[in-house]
Short mmCIF file of N, CA, C and O in Angstrom, two decimals:
data_model
loop_
_atom_site.label_atom_id
_atom_site.label_comp_id
_atom_site.label_asym_id
_atom_site.label_seq_id
_atom_site.Cartn_x
_atom_site.Cartn_y
_atom_site.Cartn_z
N UNK D 1 52.17 186.00 220.69
CA UNK D 1 53.07 185.00 221.21
C UNK D 1 53.24 183.90 220.16
O UNK D 1 52.29 183.50 219.51
N UNK D 2 54.46 183.44 220.00
CA UNK D 2 54.77 182.33 219.11
C UNK D 2 55.23 181.14 219.95
O UNK D 2 55.74 181.31 221.05
N UNK D 3 55.06 179.96 219.39
CA UNK D 3 55.43 178.72 220.06
C UNK D 3 56.42 177.98 219.18
O UNK D 3 56.21 177.84 217.99
N UNK D 4 57.51 177.54 219.78
CA UNK D 4 58.61 176.94 219.03
C UNK D 4 58.81 175.50 219.47
O UNK D 4 59.09 175.23 220.64
N UNK D 5 58.63 174.59 218.53
CA UNK D 5 58.93 173.19 218.76
C UNK D 5 60.42 173.01 218.52
O UNK D 5 60.94 173.37 217.46
N UNK D 6 61.11 172.48 219.52
CA UNK D 6 62.56 172.27 219.42
C UNK D 6 62.85 170.81 219.72
O UNK D 6 62.44 170.29 220.75
N UNK D 7 63.54 170.15 218.79
CA UNK D 7 63.96 168.76 218.97
C UNK D 7 65.48 168.77 218.95
O UNK D 7 66.09 169.17 217.95
N UNK D 8 66.08 168.36 220.06
CA UNK D 8 67.52 168.48 220.25
C UNK D 8 68.12 167.13 220.63
O UNK D 8 67.62 166.44 221.50
N UNK D 9 69.20 166.77 219.94
CA UNK D 9 69.96 165.58 220.30
C UNK D 9 71.04 166.03 221.29
O UNK D 9 72.06 166.58 220.89
N UNK D 10 70.78 165.81 222.56
CA UNK D 10 71.70 166.31 223.58
C UNK D 10 73.07 165.63 223.51
O UNK D 10 74.08 166.27 223.71
N UNK D 11 73.09 164.36 223.25
CA UNK D 11 74.36 163.63 223.20
C UNK D 11 75.24 164.15 222.06
O UNK D 11 76.44 164.36 222.24
N UNK D 12 74.65 164.36 220.89
CA UNK D 12 75.41 164.85 219.74
C UNK D 12 75.59 166.37 219.77
O UNK D 12 76.40 166.92 219.02
N UNK D 13 74.80 167.05 220.60
CA UNK D 13 74.90 168.50 220.69
C UNK D 13 74.42 169.21 219.44
O UNK D 13 75.01 170.20 219.02
N UNK D 14 73.32 168.69 218.85
CA UNK D 14 72.83 169.34 217.63
C UNK D 14 71.31 169.44 217.62
O UNK D 14 70.61 168.60 218.18
N UNK D 15 70.85 170.46 216.97
CA UNK D 15 69.42 170.71 216.79
C UNK D 15 68.92 169.86 215.65
O UNK D 15 69.45 169.92 214.54
N UNK D 16 67.91 169.04 215.91
CA UNK D 16 67.36 168.17 214.88
C UNK D 16 66.19 168.81 214.15
O UNK D 16 65.99 168.57 212.96
N UNK D 17 65.42 169.61 214.88
CA UNK D 17 64.23 170.23 214.26
C UNK D 17 63.85 171.46 215.05
O UNK D 17 63.96 171.49 216.28
N UNK D 18 63.39 172.47 214.34
CA UNK D 18 62.80 173.65 214.97
C UNK D 18 61.66 174.11 214.07
O UNK D 18 61.84 174.25 212.86
N UNK D 19 60.50 174.31 214.65
CA UNK D 19 59.34 174.73 213.88
C UNK D 19 58.54 175.73 214.70
O UNK D 19 58.39 175.57 215.90
N UNK D 20 58.03 176.74 214.04
CA UNK D 20 57.29 177.81 214.70
C UNK D 20 55.79 177.62 214.49
O UNK D 20 55.35 177.30 213.38
N UNK D 21 55.03 177.86 215.55
CA UNK D 21 53.58 177.77 215.52
C UNK D 21 52.97 179.04 216.11
O UNK D 21 53.51 179.60 217.06
N UNK D 22 51.86 179.46 215.57
CA UNK D 22 51.11 180.57 216.14
C UNK D 22 50.12 180.06 217.19
O UNK D 22 49.73 180.80 218.09
N UNK D 23 49.76 178.78 217.07
CA UNK D 23 48.75 178.19 217.94
C UNK D 23 49.40 177.24 218.95
O UNK D 23 50.12 176.32 218.57
N UNK D 24 49.17 177.47 220.23
CA UNK D 24 49.75 176.65 221.28
C UNK D 24 49.33 175.20 221.20
O UNK D 24 50.15 174.29 221.36
N UNK D 25 48.07 174.94 220.94
CA UNK D 25 47.59 173.56 220.85
C UNK D 25 48.25 172.79 219.70
O UNK D 25 48.60 171.62 219.84
N UNK D 26 48.42 173.45 218.58
CA UNK D 26 49.08 172.82 217.44
C UNK D 26 50.54 172.51 217.77
O UNK D 26 51.06 171.45 217.41
N UNK D 27 51.20 173.42 218.48
CA UNK D 27 52.59 173.19 218.88
C UNK D 27 52.70 172.00 219.82
O UNK D 27 53.59 171.16 219.68
N UNK D 28 51.78 171.91 220.78
CA UNK D 28 51.81 170.79 221.72
C UNK D 28 51.49 169.46 221.03
O UNK D 28 52.09 168.43 221.33
N UNK D 29 50.56 169.49 220.08
CA UNK D 29 50.24 168.27 219.33
C UNK D 29 51.47 167.80 218.55
O UNK D 29 51.77 166.60 218.50
N UNK D 30 52.20 168.75 217.96
CA UNK D 30 53.42 168.41 217.23
C UNK D 30 54.48 167.86 218.18
O UNK D 30 55.22 166.93 217.84
N UNK D 31 54.54 168.41 219.38
CA UNK D 31 55.49 167.90 220.38
C UNK D 31 55.20 166.46 220.73
O UNK D 31 56.10 165.61 220.74
N UNK D 32 53.95 166.17 221.04
CA UNK D 32 53.59 164.80 221.43
C UNK D 32 53.82 163.82 220.28
O UNK D 32 54.28 162.70 220.50
N UNK D 33 53.56 164.25 219.07
CA UNK D 33 53.82 163.41 217.90
C UNK D 33 55.32 163.15 217.75
O UNK D 33 55.74 162.02 217.50
N UNK D 34 56.13 164.18 217.93
CA UNK D 34 57.58 164.03 217.82
C UNK D 34 58.12 163.11 218.92
O UNK D 34 59.01 162.30 218.69
N UNK D 35 57.56 163.24 220.12
CA UNK D 35 57.98 162.37 221.23
C UNK D 35 57.66 160.91 220.93
O UNK D 35 58.48 160.03 221.16
N UNK D 36 56.46 160.66 220.41
CA UNK D 36 56.08 159.28 220.08
C UNK D 36 56.97 158.69 219.00
O UNK D 36 57.35 157.52 219.06
N UNK D 37 57.33 159.48 218.01
CA UNK D 37 58.15 158.97 216.91
C UNK D 37 59.60 158.77 217.33
O UNK D 37 60.35 158.08 216.65
N UNK D 38 60.01 159.33 218.46
CA UNK D 38 61.39 159.21 218.93
C UNK D 38 61.47 158.41 220.22
O UNK D 38 62.41 158.54 220.98
N UNK D 39 60.51 157.58 220.48
CA UNK D 39 60.48 156.78 221.71
C UNK D 39 61.38 155.55 221.56
O UNK D 39 60.94 154.42 221.64
N UNK D 40 62.67 155.82 221.32
CA UNK D 40 63.62 154.73 221.09
C UNK D 40 64.73 154.69 222.13
O UNK D 40 65.73 154.01 221.95
N UNK D 41 64.57 155.46 223.22
CA UNK D 41 65.58 155.47 224.27
C UNK D 41 66.76 156.38 223.98
O UNK D 41 67.70 156.44 224.77
N UNK D 42 66.75 157.09 222.87
CA UNK D 42 67.85 157.99 222.55
C UNK D 42 67.80 159.22 223.46
O UNK D 42 66.82 159.47 224.15
N UNK D 43 68.86 159.98 223.45
CA UNK D 43 68.96 161.16 224.30
C UNK D 43 68.46 162.40 223.56
O UNK D 43 69.17 163.39 223.41
N UNK D 44 67.25 162.30 223.03
CA UNK D 44 66.64 163.40 222.28
C UNK D 44 65.59 164.07 223.16
O UNK D 44 64.76 163.41 223.76
N UNK D 45 65.69 165.38 223.23
CA UNK D 45 64.74 166.16 224.03
C UNK D 45 63.80 166.90 223.08
O UNK D 45 64.24 167.52 222.11
N UNK D 46 62.51 166.85 223.37
CA UNK D 46 61.49 167.53 222.57
C UNK D 46 60.75 168.49 223.49
O UNK D 46 60.19 168.07 224.50
N UNK D 47 60.77 169.77 223.15
CA UNK D 47 60.12 170.78 223.99
C UNK D 47 59.38 171.79 223.11
O UNK D 47 59.66 171.93 221.93
N UNK D 48 58.44 172.48 223.73
CA UNK D 48 57.79 173.64 223.12
C UNK D 48 58.10 174.83 224.02
O UNK D 48 57.88 174.78 225.23
N UNK D 49 58.62 175.87 223.42
CA UNK D 49 58.96 177.09 224.13
C UNK D 49 58.11 178.23 223.60
O UNK D 49 57.86 178.30 222.40
N UNK D 50 57.68 179.12 224.48
CA UNK D 50 56.88 180.27 224.08
C UNK D 50 57.74 181.52 224.17
O UNK D 50 58.49 181.70 225.13
N UNK D 51 57.63 182.38 223.16
CA UNK D 51 58.36 183.64 223.15
C UNK D 51 57.65 184.61 222.21
O UNK D 51 56.87 184.20 221.36
N UNK D 52 57.95 185.87 222.37
CA UNK D 52 57.33 186.88 221.52
C UNK D 52 57.87 186.84 220.10
O UNK D 52 57.20 187.26 219.17
N UNK D 53 59.10 186.32 219.95
CA UNK D 53 59.72 186.21 218.62
C UNK D 53 60.87 185.20 218.69
O UNK D 53 61.32 184.84 219.77
N UNK D 54 61.36 184.79 217.51
CA UNK D 54 62.53 183.90 217.49
C UNK D 54 63.74 184.61 218.08
O UNK D 54 64.54 184.01 218.79
N UNK D 55 63.86 185.90 217.80
CA UNK D 55 64.97 186.69 218.36
C UNK D 55 64.92 186.66 219.89
O UNK D 55 65.95 186.51 220.54
N UNK D 56 63.74 186.85 220.46
CA UNK D 56 63.61 186.83 221.92
C UNK D 56 63.95 185.46 222.48
O UNK D 56 64.52 185.34 223.56
N UNK D 57 63.64 184.43 221.74
CA UNK D 57 63.93 183.06 222.17
C UNK D 57 65.43 182.80 222.22
O UNK D 57 65.93 182.15 223.13
N UNK D 58 66.15 183.33 221.26
CA UNK D 58 67.58 183.03 221.16
C UNK D 58 68.48 184.09 221.79
O UNK D 58 69.69 183.90 221.89
N UNK D 59 67.89 185.19 222.23
CA UNK D 59 68.68 186.29 222.80
C UNK D 59 69.31 185.84 224.11
O UNK D 59 68.66 185.28 224.98
N UNK D 60 70.60 186.10 224.22
CA UNK D 60 71.33 185.75 225.45
C UNK D 60 71.58 187.02 226.25
O UNK D 60 71.83 188.08 225.70
N UNK D 61 71.55 186.87 227.55
CA UNK D 61 71.85 187.98 228.44
C UNK D 61 73.36 188.25 228.41
O UNK D 61 74.16 187.38 228.72
N UNK D 62 73.75 189.45 228.03
CA UNK D 62 75.17 189.77 227.86
C UNK D 62 75.79 190.38 229.11
O UNK D 62 76.83 190.99 229.05
N UNK D 63 75.18 190.22 230.26
CA UNK D 63 75.74 190.80 231.49
C UNK D 63 76.99 190.12 231.91
O UNK D 63 77.34 189.06 231.82
#
């Protein structure tokens, strides 16, 4: 399993940062650090997502 830190500016509709981690704790520590550094009231979302691969993370259901 891989863990993906994603920092997204929702208002601007753009990805600010994406980083891959093998360790869940390291990914969460990076998330909390990113949240603290962006505590300015902006519309930036910081999340960690788990997936088997980057492809699995970005794959869309084509139904």
